[in-house]
Short mmCIF file of C-alpha atoms in Angstrom, two decimals:
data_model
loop_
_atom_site.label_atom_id
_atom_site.label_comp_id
_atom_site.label_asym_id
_atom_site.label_seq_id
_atom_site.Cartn_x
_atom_site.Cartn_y
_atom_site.Cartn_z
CA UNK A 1 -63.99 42.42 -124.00
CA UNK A 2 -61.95 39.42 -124.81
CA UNK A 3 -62.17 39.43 -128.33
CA UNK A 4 -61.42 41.98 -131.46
CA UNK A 5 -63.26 45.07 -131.86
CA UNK A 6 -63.95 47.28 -134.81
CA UNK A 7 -65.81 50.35 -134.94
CA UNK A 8 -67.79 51.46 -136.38
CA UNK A 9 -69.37 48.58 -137.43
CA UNK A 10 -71.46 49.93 -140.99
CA UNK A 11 -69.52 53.44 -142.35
CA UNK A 12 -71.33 55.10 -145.67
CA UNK A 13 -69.46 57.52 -147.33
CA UNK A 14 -69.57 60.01 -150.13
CA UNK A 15 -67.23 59.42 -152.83
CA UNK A 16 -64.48 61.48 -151.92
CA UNK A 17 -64.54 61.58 -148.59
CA UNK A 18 -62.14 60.58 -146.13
CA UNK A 19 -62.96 57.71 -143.72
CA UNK A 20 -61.24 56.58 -140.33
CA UNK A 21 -61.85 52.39 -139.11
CA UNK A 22 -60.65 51.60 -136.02
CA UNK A 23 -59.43 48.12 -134.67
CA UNK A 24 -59.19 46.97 -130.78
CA UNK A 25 -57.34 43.97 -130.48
CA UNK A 26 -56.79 41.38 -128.04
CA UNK A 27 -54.83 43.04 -124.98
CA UNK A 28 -51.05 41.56 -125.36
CA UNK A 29 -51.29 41.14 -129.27
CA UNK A 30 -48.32 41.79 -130.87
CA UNK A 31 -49.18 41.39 -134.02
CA UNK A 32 -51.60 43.26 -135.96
CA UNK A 33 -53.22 42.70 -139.69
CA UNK A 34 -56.07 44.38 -142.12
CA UNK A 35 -57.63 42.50 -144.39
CA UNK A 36 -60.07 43.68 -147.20
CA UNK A 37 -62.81 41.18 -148.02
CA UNK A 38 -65.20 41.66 -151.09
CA UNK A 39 -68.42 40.53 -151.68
CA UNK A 40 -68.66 36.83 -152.08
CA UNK A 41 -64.67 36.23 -151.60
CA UNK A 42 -62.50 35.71 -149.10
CA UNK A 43 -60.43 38.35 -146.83
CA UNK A 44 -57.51 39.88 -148.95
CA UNK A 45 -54.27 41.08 -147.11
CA UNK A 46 -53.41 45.22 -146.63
CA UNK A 47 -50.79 46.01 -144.37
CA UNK A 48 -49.00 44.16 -140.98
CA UNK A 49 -47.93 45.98 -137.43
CA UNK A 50 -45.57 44.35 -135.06
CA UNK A 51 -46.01 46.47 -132.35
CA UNK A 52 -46.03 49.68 -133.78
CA UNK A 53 -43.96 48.79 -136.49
CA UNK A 54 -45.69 48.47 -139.77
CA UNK A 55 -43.91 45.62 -141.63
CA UNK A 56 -45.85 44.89 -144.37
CA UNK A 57 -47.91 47.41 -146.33
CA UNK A 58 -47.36 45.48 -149.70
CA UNK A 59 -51.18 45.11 -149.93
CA UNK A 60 -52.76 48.66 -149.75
CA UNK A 61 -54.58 49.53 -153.16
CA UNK A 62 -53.62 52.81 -153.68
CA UNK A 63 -51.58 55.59 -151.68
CA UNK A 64 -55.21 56.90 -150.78
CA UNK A 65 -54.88 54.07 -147.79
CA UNK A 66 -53.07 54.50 -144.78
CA UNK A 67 -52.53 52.32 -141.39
CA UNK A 68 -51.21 53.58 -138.10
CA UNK A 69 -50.70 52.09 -134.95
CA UNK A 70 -48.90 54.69 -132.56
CA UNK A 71 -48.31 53.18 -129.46
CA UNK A 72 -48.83 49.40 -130.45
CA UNK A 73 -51.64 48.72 -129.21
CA UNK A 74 -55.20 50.06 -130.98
CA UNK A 75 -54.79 50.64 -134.78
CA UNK A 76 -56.82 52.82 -137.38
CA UNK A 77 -57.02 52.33 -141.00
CA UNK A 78 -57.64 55.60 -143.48
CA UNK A 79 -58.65 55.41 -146.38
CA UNK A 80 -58.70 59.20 -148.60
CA UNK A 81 -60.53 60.61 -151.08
CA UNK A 82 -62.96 57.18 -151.16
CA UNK A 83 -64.03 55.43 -154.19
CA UNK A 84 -67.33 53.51 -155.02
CA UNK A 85 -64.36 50.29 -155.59
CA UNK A 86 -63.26 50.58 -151.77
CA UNK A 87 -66.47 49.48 -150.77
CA UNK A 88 -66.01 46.35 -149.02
CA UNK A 89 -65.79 44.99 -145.56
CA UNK A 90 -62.80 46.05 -143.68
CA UNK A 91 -61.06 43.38 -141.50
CA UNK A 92 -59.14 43.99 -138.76
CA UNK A 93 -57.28 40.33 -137.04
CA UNK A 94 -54.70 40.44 -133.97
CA UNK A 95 -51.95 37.42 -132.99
CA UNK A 96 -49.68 37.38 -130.11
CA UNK A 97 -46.79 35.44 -132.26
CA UNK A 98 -43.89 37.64 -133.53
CA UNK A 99 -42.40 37.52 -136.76
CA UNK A 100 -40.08 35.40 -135.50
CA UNK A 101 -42.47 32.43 -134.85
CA UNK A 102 -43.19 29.34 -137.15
CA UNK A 103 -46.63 30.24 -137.22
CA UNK A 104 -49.59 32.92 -136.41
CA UNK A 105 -52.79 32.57 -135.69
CA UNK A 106 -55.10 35.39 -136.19
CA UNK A 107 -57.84 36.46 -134.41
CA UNK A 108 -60.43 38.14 -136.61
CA UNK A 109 -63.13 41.33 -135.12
CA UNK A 110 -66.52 41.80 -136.60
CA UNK A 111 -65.19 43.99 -139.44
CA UNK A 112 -65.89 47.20 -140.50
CA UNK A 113 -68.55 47.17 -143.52
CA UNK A 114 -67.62 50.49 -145.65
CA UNK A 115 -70.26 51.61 -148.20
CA UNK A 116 -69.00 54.47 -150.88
CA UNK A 117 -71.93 55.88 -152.89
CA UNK B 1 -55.77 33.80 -160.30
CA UNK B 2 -56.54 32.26 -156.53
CA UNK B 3 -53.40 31.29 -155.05
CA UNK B 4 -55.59 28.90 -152.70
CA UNK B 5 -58.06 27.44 -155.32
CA UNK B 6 -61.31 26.01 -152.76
CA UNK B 7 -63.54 23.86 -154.38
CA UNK B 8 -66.54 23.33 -154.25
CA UNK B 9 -67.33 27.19 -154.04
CA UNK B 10 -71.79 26.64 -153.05
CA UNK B 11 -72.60 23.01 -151.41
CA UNK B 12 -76.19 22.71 -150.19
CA UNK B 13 -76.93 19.41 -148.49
CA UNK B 14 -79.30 17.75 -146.02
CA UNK B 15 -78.79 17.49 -142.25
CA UNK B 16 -77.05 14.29 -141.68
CA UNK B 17 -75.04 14.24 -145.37
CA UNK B 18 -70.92 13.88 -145.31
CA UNK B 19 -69.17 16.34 -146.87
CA UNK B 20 -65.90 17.15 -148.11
CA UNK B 21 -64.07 20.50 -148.88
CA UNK B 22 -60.51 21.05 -150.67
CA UNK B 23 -58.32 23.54 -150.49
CA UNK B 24 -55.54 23.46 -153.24
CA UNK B 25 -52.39 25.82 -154.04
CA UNK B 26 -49.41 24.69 -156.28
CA UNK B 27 -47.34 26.87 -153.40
CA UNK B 28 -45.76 25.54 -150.06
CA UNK B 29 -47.57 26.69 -146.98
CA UNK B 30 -45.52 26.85 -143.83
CA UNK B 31 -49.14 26.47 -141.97
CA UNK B 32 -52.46 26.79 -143.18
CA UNK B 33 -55.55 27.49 -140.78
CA UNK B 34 -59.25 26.74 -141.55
CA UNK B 35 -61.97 29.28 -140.71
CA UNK B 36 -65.84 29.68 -140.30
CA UNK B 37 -67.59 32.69 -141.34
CA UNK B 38 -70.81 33.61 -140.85
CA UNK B 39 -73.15 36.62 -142.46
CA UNK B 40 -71.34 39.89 -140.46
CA UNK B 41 -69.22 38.28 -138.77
CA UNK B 42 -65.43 37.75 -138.97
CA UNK B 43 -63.95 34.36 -139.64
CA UNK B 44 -63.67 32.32 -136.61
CA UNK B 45 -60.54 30.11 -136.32
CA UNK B 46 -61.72 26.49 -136.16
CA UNK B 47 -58.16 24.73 -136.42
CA UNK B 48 -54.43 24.88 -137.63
CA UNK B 49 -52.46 22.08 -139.30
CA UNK B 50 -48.38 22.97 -139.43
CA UNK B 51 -46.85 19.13 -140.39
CA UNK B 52 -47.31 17.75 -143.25
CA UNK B 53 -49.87 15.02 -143.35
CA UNK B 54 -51.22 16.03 -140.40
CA UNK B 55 -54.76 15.58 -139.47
CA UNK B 56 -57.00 17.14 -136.90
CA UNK B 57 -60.66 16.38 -135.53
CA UNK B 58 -62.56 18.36 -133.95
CA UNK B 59 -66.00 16.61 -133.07
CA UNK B 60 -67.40 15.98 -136.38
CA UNK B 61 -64.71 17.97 -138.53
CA UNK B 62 -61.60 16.54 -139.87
CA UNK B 63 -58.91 18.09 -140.98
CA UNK B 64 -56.02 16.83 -142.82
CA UNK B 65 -53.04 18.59 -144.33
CA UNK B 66 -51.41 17.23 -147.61
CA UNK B 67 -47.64 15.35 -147.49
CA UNK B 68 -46.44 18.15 -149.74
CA UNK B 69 -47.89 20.96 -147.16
CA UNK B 70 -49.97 22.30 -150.64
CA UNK B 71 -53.21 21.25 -149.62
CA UNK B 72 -55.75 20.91 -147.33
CA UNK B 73 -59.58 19.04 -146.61
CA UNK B 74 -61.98 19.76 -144.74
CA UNK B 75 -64.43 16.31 -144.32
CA UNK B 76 -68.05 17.30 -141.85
CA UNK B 77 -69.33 13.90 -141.10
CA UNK B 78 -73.16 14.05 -140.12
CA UNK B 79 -73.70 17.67 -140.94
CA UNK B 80 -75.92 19.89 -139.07
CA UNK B 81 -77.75 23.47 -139.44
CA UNK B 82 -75.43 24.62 -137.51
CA UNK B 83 -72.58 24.34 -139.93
CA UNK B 84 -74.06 26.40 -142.23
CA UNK B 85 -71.67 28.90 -143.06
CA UNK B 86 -68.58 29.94 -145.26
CA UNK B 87 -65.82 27.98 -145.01
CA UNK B 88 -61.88 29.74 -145.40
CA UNK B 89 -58.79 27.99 -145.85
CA UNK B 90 -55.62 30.50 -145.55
CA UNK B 91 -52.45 29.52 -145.39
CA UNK B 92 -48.79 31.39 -144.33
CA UNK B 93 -46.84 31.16 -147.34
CA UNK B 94 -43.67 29.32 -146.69
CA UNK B 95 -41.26 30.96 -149.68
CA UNK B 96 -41.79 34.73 -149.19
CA UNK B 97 -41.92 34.36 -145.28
CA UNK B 98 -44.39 37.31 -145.29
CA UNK B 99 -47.25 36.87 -141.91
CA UNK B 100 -50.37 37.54 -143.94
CA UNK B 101 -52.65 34.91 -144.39
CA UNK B 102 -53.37 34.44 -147.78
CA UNK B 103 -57.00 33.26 -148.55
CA UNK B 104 -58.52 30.53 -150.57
CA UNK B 105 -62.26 32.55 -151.88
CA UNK B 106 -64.05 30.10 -149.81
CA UNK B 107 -67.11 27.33 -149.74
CA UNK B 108 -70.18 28.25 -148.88
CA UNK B 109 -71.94 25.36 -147.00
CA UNK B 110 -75.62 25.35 -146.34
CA UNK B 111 -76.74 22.56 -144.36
CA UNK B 112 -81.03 21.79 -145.00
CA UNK B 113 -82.57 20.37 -141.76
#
């Protein structure tokens, strides 16, 4: 597809288990971001890949979450040991600027909506 | 505290109404990009405004971006049902150079036919 994907779309979990989002983006994206979005507000930042760099991880909650992107392309977002506060929806947005650009835009996928019971 | 303060946070309005969103920060933005969202969805990019004072159209939207590159409107001239939705402003913060868009918590238009 042209566009962002994110699977899977709805994830329940058990507190304390550990969960695995996934994130397609546009093919030639450099640039990849996760957002976390709460009910009722808008998308907060987690962590930023150039490539398979991650540059930016100045927004993860907790040392429970963890972002990889291996061969700079797909990326997958872990989150351990969840808690009934990580539910949210999970947002996963691609760019094809660099860091080195005056400005990004992002493309945003469906999102990932994580329930923690 | 927001960094991007949106107001008004609920509008509900009748098909055919003007409207008028703000999107206000006491920080520079190097850019600052508006989004649609709807229920399940993720935002969808409607424009970016980089210049200060800059404004956009697109159809019936208007955009402008403010002299000081700290704010932002959104005016909807002749609203439809169709423009129900949430409304995002995020901008790229100009002093700490990071990428991340950083989010205004939105407006969330509802448009009565």
């Amino acid at each position: 597809g042209a566009g962002v994907s994110q699977s899977p779309r709805y994830k329940v979990a058990k507190r304390g288990q550990d969960v695995a989002l996934r994130c397609d983006p546009i093919s030639g994206h450099v640039s990849l971001f996760w957002y976390q979005q709460a009910l009722g507000q808008g998308p907060e930042f987690l962590t930023y890949f150039q490539n398979e760099a991650q540059l930016d991880k100045s927004g993860l909650p907790s040392d429970r979450f963890f972002a990889e992107r291996p061969e700079g392309s797909v990326s997958t977002l872990k989150i351990q040991r969840t808690q009934q506060e990580d539910s949210a929806v999970y947002l996963c947005a691609s760019s094809w600027r660099t860091s080195g650009s005056s400005y990004n835009e992002q493309f945003f996928g469906p999102g990932t909506r994580l329930t923690v019971l | 505290t927001q960094l991007l303060e949106q107001s008004p946070q609920f509008l509900s309005i009748q098909e055919g109404e003007n409207l008028t969103v703000y999107c206000n920060s006491s920080s520079v933005f190097s850019s600052l990009q508006w989004y649609r969202q709807e229920p399940g969805e993720g935002p969808v990019l409607l424009v970016t405004v980089v210049t200060g004072g800059e404004v956009k159209k697109l159809k019936r939207l208007t955009f402008q971006f403010g002299d000081a590159r700290k704010d932002s409107s959104l005016h909807i001239t002749a609203a439809q049902p169709g423009d129900t939705g949430l409304y995002l402003c995020a901008g790229e913060r100009r002093d700490t150079g990071r990428r991340a868009l950083t989010f205004g918590s939105g407006t969330r238009l509802q448009v009565q036919p």
